[in-house]
Amino acid sequence: DVKVTQSSRYLVKRTGEKVFLECVQDMDHENMFWYRQDPGLGLRLIYFSYDVKMKEKGDIPEGYSVSREKKERFSLILESASTNQTSMYLCASSSAQAANYGYTFGSGTRLTVV
Amino acid sequence: QQQVKQSPQSLIVQKGGISIINCAYENTAFDYFPWYQQFPGKGPALLIAIRPDVSEKKEGRFTISFNKSAKQFSLHIMDSQPGDSATYFCAASKGKAAGNKLTFGGGTRVLVKP
């Protein structure tokens, strides 16, 4: 069963901490994405990557960075966590070769910054 | 600025009824319009998708209607069942040239009462 795995379901961090969210996919997908989900705002794209070591900013990249050293792994980094980064974070992957653009999502990491 | 606007935010329907969710977009470069279904504690999963060269697509009890001139598309859930209770997201993509990025609507929480 192919899947996207996010390392933590729940995280509680303190303001100012550096936070790492990890995502691994086993589908050999080229594209990987990080979204945050907030009520009423839907899913907003933070960063995406279409190849190893490649990254592009999404709609809300401020306060975040990413790393993609291996094809299967895409990490989201909160350089200095703030309370307004409390949210659900969703990782997704997709194939650049597929005729459709369907994403496979992980189950999400609910991050609380106190 | 939300490029894909979704309504209503929430919806209650009786078992056997029809659930209708609407989305409107502004960017005419969008060429792929999927709908995602999300159950509590899970990531969104692709439900059904349409391209602008067709006006309707049906898969089981789920139908997408697409109006290119009005830049609107909608999801109809026929014979709604309690198991359909979930949050639904519409989305739009500009295609492979844009890295397959999806822009999501704000989501609709659907509750089907038995």
PDB file of C-alpha atoms in Angstrom:
ATOM      1  CA  ASP A   1       0.000   0.000   0.000  1.00  0.00           C
ATOM      2  CA  VAL A   2       1.690   3.176  -1.191  1.00  0.00           C
ATOM      3  CA  LYS A   3       1.767   6.014   1.223  1.00  0.00           C
ATOM      4  CA  VAL A   4       3.110   9.264   2.539  1.00  0.00           C
ATOM      5  CA  THR A   5       4.302   9.089   6.126  1.00  0.00           C
ATOM      6  CA  GLN A   6       4.660  12.065   8.419  1.00  0.00           C
ATOM      7  CA  SER A   7       6.871  11.399  11.388  1.00  0.00           C
ATOM      8  CA  SER A   8       4.668  12.885  14.103  1.00  0.00           C
ATOM      9  CA  ARG A   9       0.903  13.124  14.522  1.00  0.00           C
ATOM     10  CA  TYR A  10       1.086  15.670  17.342  1.00  0.00           C
ATOM     11  CA  LEU A  11       3.840  18.061  18.383  1.00  0.00           C
ATOM     12  CA  VAL A  12       3.985  20.702  21.090  1.00  0.00           C
ATOM     13  CA  LYS A  13       6.857  23.164  20.865  1.00  0.00           C
ATOM     14  CA  ARG A  14       7.854  26.350  22.616  1.00  0.00           C
ATOM     15  CA  THR A  15       8.063  29.763  20.979  1.00  0.00           C
ATOM     16  CA  GLY A  16      11.479  30.302  19.450  1.00  0.00           C
ATOM     17  CA  GLU A  17      12.329  26.630  19.071  1.00  0.00           C
ATOM     18  CA  LYS A  18      13.569  25.256  15.757  1.00  0.00           C
ATOM     19  CA  VAL A  19      11.090  22.635  14.581  1.00  0.00           C
ATOM     20  CA  PHE A  20      11.568  19.876  12.025  1.00  0.00           C
ATOM     21  CA  LEU A  21       8.637  18.138  10.361  1.00  0.00           C
ATOM     22  CA  GLU A  22       9.576  15.071   8.367  1.00  0.00           C
ATOM     23  CA  CYS A  23       7.786  13.474   5.433  1.00  0.00           C
ATOM     24  CA  VAL A  24       8.670  10.285   3.554  1.00  0.00           C
ATOM     25  CA  GLN A  25       6.969   8.828   0.474  1.00  0.00           C
ATOM     26  CA  ASP A  26       7.480   5.374  -1.004  1.00  0.00           C
ATOM     27  CA  MET A  27       5.994   5.976  -4.460  1.00  0.00           C
ATOM     28  CA  ASP A  28       9.121   7.342  -6.184  1.00  0.00           C
ATOM     29  CA  HIS A  29       7.239  10.600  -6.816  1.00  0.00           C
ATOM     30  CA  GLU A  30       9.152  13.560  -8.155  1.00  0.00           C
ATOM     31  CA  ASN A  31       6.939  16.255  -6.629  1.00  0.00           C
ATOM     32  CA  MET A  32       6.507  16.864  -2.928  1.00  0.00           C
ATOM     33  CA  PHE A  33       4.552  19.571  -1.153  1.00  0.00           C
ATOM     34  CA  TRP A  34       4.000  21.075   2.265  1.00  0.00           C
ATOM     35  CA  TYR A  35       0.632  22.651   3.069  1.00  0.00           C
ATOM     36  CA  ARG A  36      -0.837  24.038   6.231  1.00  0.00           C
ATOM     37  CA  GLN A  37      -4.521  23.585   6.985  1.00  0.00           C
ATOM     38  CA  ASP A  38      -6.474  26.141   8.996  1.00  0.00           C
ATOM     39  CA  PRO A  39     -10.270  26.294   9.468  1.00  0.00           C
ATOM     40  CA  GLY A  40     -11.951  28.382   6.804  1.00  0.00           C
ATOM     41  CA  LEU A  41      -8.707  28.915   4.917  1.00  0.00           C
ATOM     42  CA  GLY A  42      -8.412  25.477   3.396  1.00  0.00           C
ATOM     43  CA  LEU A  43      -4.965  24.220   2.495  1.00  0.00           C
ATOM     44  CA  ARG A  44      -2.298  26.793   1.754  1.00  0.00           C
ATOM     45  CA  LEU A  45       0.948  25.890   0.008  1.00  0.00           C
ATOM     46  CA  ILE A  46       4.118  26.626   1.974  1.00  0.00           C
ATOM     47  CA  TYR A  47       6.841  25.103  -0.209  1.00  0.00           C
ATOM     48  CA  PHE A  48       7.145  22.494  -2.885  1.00  0.00           C
ATOM     49  CA  SER A  49       9.908  20.531  -4.556  1.00  0.00           C
ATOM     50  CA  TYR A  50       9.937  18.898  -7.971  1.00  0.00           C
ATOM     51  CA  ASP A  51      13.328  17.232  -7.657  1.00  0.00           C
ATOM     52  CA  VAL A  52      16.070  16.425  -5.198  1.00  0.00           C
ATOM     53  CA  LYS A  53      17.687  19.590  -3.841  1.00  0.00           C
ATOM     54  CA  MET A  54      15.142  21.717  -5.718  1.00  0.00           C
ATOM     55  CA  LYS A  55      12.610  23.857  -3.892  1.00  0.00           C
ATOM     56  CA  GLU A  56      10.205  26.632  -4.672  1.00  0.00           C
ATOM     57  CA  LYS A  57       8.235  28.960  -2.457  1.00  0.00           C
ATOM     58  CA  GLY A  58       4.516  28.547  -2.266  1.00  0.00           C
ATOM     59  CA  ASP A  59       1.968  31.103  -1.166  1.00  0.00           C
ATOM     60  CA  ILE A  60       3.009  31.431   2.491  1.00  0.00           C
ATOM     61  CA  PRO A  61       6.739  30.631   2.840  1.00  0.00           C
ATOM     62  CA  GLU A  62       7.585  33.234   5.477  1.00  0.00           C
ATOM     63  CA  GLY A  63       9.015  31.687   8.615  1.00  0.00           C
ATOM     64  CA  TYR A  64       9.597  28.313   6.966  1.00  0.00           C
ATOM     65  CA  SER A  65      12.332  26.560   5.035  1.00  0.00           C
ATOM     66  CA  VAL A  66      12.587  23.102   3.485  1.00  0.00           C
ATOM     67  CA  SER A  67      15.142  20.467   2.681  1.00  0.00           C
ATOM     68  CA  ARG A  68      15.102  17.690   0.110  1.00  0.00           C
ATOM     69  CA  GLU A  69      18.340  15.735   0.156  1.00  0.00           C
ATOM     70  CA  LYS A  70      16.777  12.468  -1.014  1.00  0.00           C
ATOM     71  CA  LYS A  71      13.929  11.880  -3.433  1.00  0.00           C
ATOM     72  CA  GLU A  72      11.731  10.180  -0.868  1.00  0.00           C
ATOM     73  CA  ARG A  73      12.149  12.688   1.971  1.00  0.00           C
ATOM     74  CA  PHE A  74      10.954  16.285   2.257  1.00  0.00           C
ATOM     75  CA  SER A  75      11.465  18.177   5.495  1.00  0.00           C
ATOM     76  CA  LEU A  76       9.763  21.348   6.654  1.00  0.00           C
ATOM     77  CA  ILE A  77      11.698  23.557   9.070  1.00  0.00           C
ATOM     78  CA  LEU A  78      10.293  26.249  11.283  1.00  0.00           C
ATOM     79  CA  GLU A  79      13.366  28.351  11.992  1.00  0.00           C
ATOM     80  CA  SER A  80      11.943  30.002  15.115  1.00  0.00           C
ATOM     81  CA  ALA A  81       8.491  28.744  15.970  1.00  0.00           C
ATOM     82  CA  SER A  82       5.805  31.301  16.731  1.00  0.00           C
ATOM     83  CA  THR A  83       2.276  30.904  18.050  1.00  0.00           C
ATOM     84  CA  ASN A  84       0.786  31.868  14.671  1.00  0.00           C
ATOM     85  CA  GLN A  85       2.387  28.729  13.235  1.00  0.00           C
ATOM     86  CA  THR A  86       0.091  26.562  15.324  1.00  0.00           C
ATOM     87  CA  SER A  87      -1.683  24.564  12.650  1.00  0.00           C
ATOM     88  CA  MET A  88      -2.162  21.234  10.923  1.00  0.00           C
ATOM     89  CA  TYR A  89       0.676  20.541   8.491  1.00  0.00           C
ATOM     90  CA  LEU A  90       0.096  18.233   5.548  1.00  0.00           C
ATOM     91  CA  CYS A  91       2.714  16.717   3.300  1.00  0.00           C
ATOM     92  CA  ALA A  92       1.793  15.435  -0.164  1.00  0.00           C
ATOM     93  CA  SER A  93       3.484  13.906  -3.160  1.00  0.00           C
ATOM     94  CA  SER A  94       2.590  13.486  -6.817  1.00  0.00           C
ATOM     95  CA  SER A  95       4.072  12.010  -9.938  1.00  0.00           C
ATOM     96  CA  ALA A  96       5.392  14.361 -12.602  1.00  0.00           C
ATOM     97  CA  GLN A  97       4.646  11.672 -15.194  1.00  0.00           C
ATOM     98  CA  ALA A  98       1.016  10.986 -14.381  1.00  0.00           C
ATOM     99  CA  ALA A  99      -1.703  12.265 -16.678  1.00  0.00           C
ATOM    100  CA  ASN A 100      -3.567  13.627 -13.700  1.00  0.00           C
ATOM    101  CA  TYR A 101      -2.207  15.734 -10.926  1.00  0.00           C
ATOM    102  CA  GLY A 102      -3.572  13.737  -8.024  1.00  0.00           C
ATOM    103  CA  TYR A 103      -1.793  14.176  -4.730  1.00  0.00           C
ATOM    104  CA  THR A 104      -1.280  11.531  -2.081  1.00  0.00           C
ATOM    105  CA  PHE A 105      -1.384  13.152   1.338  1.00  0.00           C
ATOM    106  CA  GLY A 106       0.035  12.085   4.653  1.00  0.00           C
ATOM    107  CA  SER A 107      -2.174  12.022   7.736  1.00  0.00           C
ATOM    108  CA  GLY A 108      -0.862  15.352   8.955  1.00  0.00           C
ATOM    109  CA  THR A 109       1.063  16.732  11.916  1.00  0.00           C
ATOM    110  CA  ARG A 110      -0.854  18.900  14.348  1.00  0.00           C
ATOM    111  CA  LEU A 111       1.644  21.391  15.706  1.00  0.00           C
ATOM    112  CA  THR A 112       0.939  23.524  18.742  1.00  0.00           C
ATOM    113  CA  VAL A 113       3.359  26.331  19.587  1.00  0.00           C
ATOM    114  CA  VAL A 114       3.072  27.590  23.157  1.00  0.00           C
TER     115      VAL A 114
ATOM    116  CA  GLN B   1      -6.395  36.647  -1.888  1.00  0.00           C
ATOM    117  CA  GLN B   2      -8.104  33.332  -2.340  1.00  0.00           C
ATOM    118  CA  GLN B   3      -7.954  32.166  -5.932  1.00  0.00           C
ATOM    119  CA  VAL B   4     -10.511  29.423  -5.383  1.00  0.00           C
ATOM    120  CA  LYS B   5     -13.585  30.351  -3.359  1.00  0.00           C
ATOM    121  CA  GLN B   6     -15.695  27.559  -1.891  1.00  0.00           C
ATOM    122  CA  SER B   7     -19.175  27.658  -0.376  1.00  0.00           C
ATOM    123  CA  PRO B   8     -20.855  26.857   1.916  1.00  0.00           C
ATOM    124  CA  GLN B   9     -18.446  26.421   4.825  1.00  0.00           C
ATOM    125  CA  SER B  10     -20.706  23.791   6.336  1.00  0.00           C
ATOM    126  CA  LEU B  11     -23.695  21.778   5.263  1.00  0.00           C
ATOM    127  CA  ILE B  12     -26.167  19.488   7.000  1.00  0.00           C
ATOM    128  CA  VAL B  13     -28.200  17.099   4.879  1.00  0.00           C
ATOM    129  CA  GLN B  14     -30.556  14.248   5.668  1.00  0.00           C
ATOM    130  CA  LYS B  15     -29.681  10.710   4.620  1.00  0.00           C
ATOM    131  CA  GLY B  16     -30.782  10.212   1.038  1.00  0.00           C
ATOM    132  CA  GLY B  17     -30.627  13.916   0.232  1.00  0.00           C
ATOM    133  CA  ILE B  18     -28.389  15.801  -2.183  1.00  0.00           C
ATOM    134  CA  SER B  19     -25.320  17.685  -0.995  1.00  0.00           C
ATOM    135  CA  ILE B  20     -24.152  20.525  -3.233  1.00  0.00           C
ATOM    136  CA  ILE B  21     -20.852  22.352  -2.826  1.00  0.00           C
ATOM    137  CA  ASN B  22     -19.844  25.214  -5.084  1.00  0.00           C
ATOM    138  CA  CYS B  23     -16.483  26.634  -6.106  1.00  0.00           C
ATOM    139  CA  ALA B  24     -15.510  29.648  -8.162  1.00  0.00           C
ATOM    140  CA  TYR B  25     -12.121  30.513  -9.594  1.00  0.00           C
ATOM    141  CA  GLU B  26     -10.572  33.540 -11.221  1.00  0.00           C
ATOM    142  CA  ASN B  27      -7.494  32.307 -13.045  1.00  0.00           C
ATOM    143  CA  THR B  28      -8.363  31.073 -16.541  1.00  0.00           C
ATOM    144  CA  ALA B  29      -5.015  29.250 -16.695  1.00  0.00           C
ATOM    145  CA  PHE B  30      -6.391  26.554 -14.384  1.00  0.00           C
ATOM    146  CA  ASP B  31      -6.907  23.351 -16.364  1.00  0.00           C
ATOM    147  CA  TYR B  32      -7.578  20.641 -13.782  1.00  0.00           C
ATOM    148  CA  PHE B  33     -10.216  20.718 -11.064  1.00  0.00           C
ATOM    149  CA  PRO B  34     -10.156  17.935  -8.450  1.00  0.00           C
ATOM    150  CA  TRP B  35     -12.208  17.414  -5.338  1.00  0.00           C
ATOM    151  CA  TYR B  36     -10.728  15.956  -2.176  1.00  0.00           C
ATOM    152  CA  GLN B  37     -12.465  14.266   0.730  1.00  0.00           C
ATOM    153  CA  GLN B  38     -11.016  14.385   4.225  1.00  0.00           C
ATOM    154  CA  PHE B  39     -12.128  12.347   7.225  1.00  0.00           C
ATOM    155  CA  PRO B  40     -11.142  13.373  10.768  1.00  0.00           C
ATOM    156  CA  GLY B  41      -7.561  12.422  11.561  1.00  0.00           C
ATOM    157  CA  LYS B  42      -6.731  11.669   7.946  1.00  0.00           C
ATOM    158  CA  GLY B  43      -5.172  13.535   5.078  1.00  0.00           C
ATOM    159  CA  PRO B  44      -7.354  14.549   2.122  1.00  0.00           C
ATOM    160  CA  ALA B  45      -7.889  11.898  -0.544  1.00  0.00           C
ATOM    161  CA  LEU B  46      -8.694  12.468  -4.199  1.00  0.00           C
ATOM    162  CA  LEU B  47     -12.401  11.883  -4.822  1.00  0.00           C
ATOM    163  CA  ILE B  48     -13.090  12.953  -8.404  1.00  0.00           C
ATOM    164  CA  ALA B  49     -11.619  15.393 -10.924  1.00  0.00           C
ATOM    165  CA  ILE B  50     -12.562  17.165 -14.141  1.00  0.00           C
ATOM    166  CA  ARG B  51     -10.875  19.047 -16.966  1.00  0.00           C
ATOM    167  CA  PRO B  52     -12.488  22.079 -18.648  1.00  0.00           C
ATOM    168  CA  ASP B  53     -13.157  20.276 -21.924  1.00  0.00           C
ATOM    169  CA  VAL B  54     -16.163  18.496 -20.357  1.00  0.00           C
ATOM    170  CA  SER B  55     -19.157  19.963 -18.543  1.00  0.00           C
ATOM    171  CA  GLU B  56     -19.933  17.045 -16.251  1.00  0.00           C
ATOM    172  CA  LYS B  57     -18.278  13.974 -14.802  1.00  0.00           C
ATOM    173  CA  LYS B  58     -19.983  11.317 -12.736  1.00  0.00           C
ATOM    174  CA  GLU B  59     -18.486   8.595 -10.568  1.00  0.00           C
ATOM    175  CA  GLY B  60     -21.034   6.639  -8.609  1.00  0.00           C
ATOM    176  CA  ARG B  61     -22.982   9.038  -6.401  1.00  0.00           C
ATOM    177  CA  PHE B  62     -20.530  11.886  -6.971  1.00  0.00           C
ATOM    178  CA  THR B  63     -20.898  14.321  -9.883  1.00  0.00           C
ATOM    179  CA  ILE B  64     -18.839  17.359 -10.848  1.00  0.00           C
ATOM    180  CA  SER B  65     -20.563  20.035 -12.919  1.00  0.00           C
ATOM    181  CA  PHE B  66     -18.302  22.518 -14.668  1.00  0.00           C
ATOM    182  CA  ASN B  67     -19.249  25.897 -16.145  1.00  0.00           C
ATOM    183  CA  LYS B  68     -16.241  27.304 -17.957  1.00  0.00           C
ATOM    184  CA  SER B  69     -17.824  30.619 -18.944  1.00  0.00           C
ATOM    185  CA  ALA B  70     -18.895  31.332 -15.371  1.00  0.00           C
ATOM    186  CA  LYS B  71     -15.617  29.976 -13.957  1.00  0.00           C
ATOM    187  CA  GLN B  72     -17.522  27.811 -11.525  1.00  0.00           C
ATOM    188  CA  PHE B  73     -17.664  24.140 -10.690  1.00  0.00           C
ATOM    189  CA  SER B  74     -19.636  22.169  -8.178  1.00  0.00           C
ATOM    190  CA  LEU B  75     -19.772  18.791  -6.463  1.00  0.00           C
ATOM    191  CA  HIS B  76     -23.088  16.996  -6.096  1.00  0.00           C
ATOM    192  CA  ILE B  77     -23.376  14.067  -3.716  1.00  0.00           C
ATOM    193  CA  MET B  78     -26.511  12.135  -4.583  1.00  0.00           C
ATOM    194  CA  ASP B  79     -28.298   9.885  -2.068  1.00  0.00           C
ATOM    195  CA  SER B  80     -26.033  11.210   0.706  1.00  0.00           C
ATOM    196  CA  GLN B  81     -25.044   8.640   3.342  1.00  0.00           C
ATOM    197  CA  PRO B  82     -23.739   9.089   6.907  1.00  0.00           C
ATOM    198  CA  GLY B  83     -20.406   7.703   5.689  1.00  0.00           C
ATOM    199  CA  ASP B  84     -20.134  10.739   3.404  1.00  0.00           C
ATOM    200  CA  SER B  85     -19.789  12.989   6.468  1.00  0.00           C
ATOM    201  CA  ALA B  86     -16.404  14.598   5.903  1.00  0.00           C
ATOM    202  CA  THR B  87     -14.734  17.819   4.849  1.00  0.00           C
ATOM    203  CA  TYR B  88     -14.609  18.408   1.102  1.00  0.00           C
ATOM    204  CA  PHE B  89     -12.112  20.602  -0.689  1.00  0.00           C
ATOM    205  CA  CYS B  90     -12.215  21.801  -4.254  1.00  0.00           C
ATOM    206  CA  ALA B  91      -8.928  22.630  -5.936  1.00  0.00           C
ATOM    207  CA  ALA B  92      -7.462  23.849  -9.198  1.00  0.00           C
ATOM    208  CA  SER B  93      -4.163  23.426 -10.985  1.00  0.00           C
ATOM    209  CA  LYS B  94      -2.400  25.135 -13.875  1.00  0.00           C
ATOM    210  CA  GLY B  95      -0.795  21.886 -14.875  1.00  0.00           C
ATOM    211  CA  LYS B  96       2.619  20.371 -15.216  1.00  0.00           C
ATOM    212  CA  ALA B  97       4.232  23.614 -16.322  1.00  0.00           C
ATOM    213  CA  ALA B  98       3.371  24.998 -12.897  1.00  0.00           C
ATOM    214  CA  GLY B  99       4.746  21.983 -11.064  1.00  0.00           C
ATOM    215  CA  ASN B 100       1.331  20.397 -10.614  1.00  0.00           C
ATOM    216  CA  LYS B 101       0.630  22.771  -7.750  1.00  0.00           C
ATOM    217  CA  LEU B 102      -2.902  22.682  -6.456  1.00  0.00           C
ATOM    218  CA  THR B 103      -4.710  25.747  -5.128  1.00  0.00           C
ATOM    219  CA  PHE B 104      -7.412  24.724  -2.657  1.00  0.00           C
ATOM    220  CA  GLY B 105     -10.713  26.217  -1.634  1.00  0.00           C
ATOM    221  CA  GLY B 106     -11.538  26.837   2.011  1.00  0.00           C
ATOM    222  CA  GLY B 107     -13.334  23.541   2.545  1.00  0.00           C
ATOM    223  CA  THR B 108     -16.905  22.469   3.314  1.00  0.00           C
ATOM    224  CA  ARG B 109     -17.773  20.350   6.325  1.00  0.00           C
ATOM    225  CA  VAL B 110     -20.637  18.035   5.384  1.00  0.00           C
ATOM    226  CA  LEU B 111     -22.732  16.261   8.007  1.00  0.00           C
ATOM    227  CA  VAL B 112     -25.219  13.657   6.834  1.00  0.00           C
ATOM    228  CA  LYS B 113     -27.869  12.931   9.449  1.00  0.00           C
ATOM    229  CA  PRO B 114     -29.300   9.402   9.581  1.00  0.00           C
TER     230      PRO B 114
END
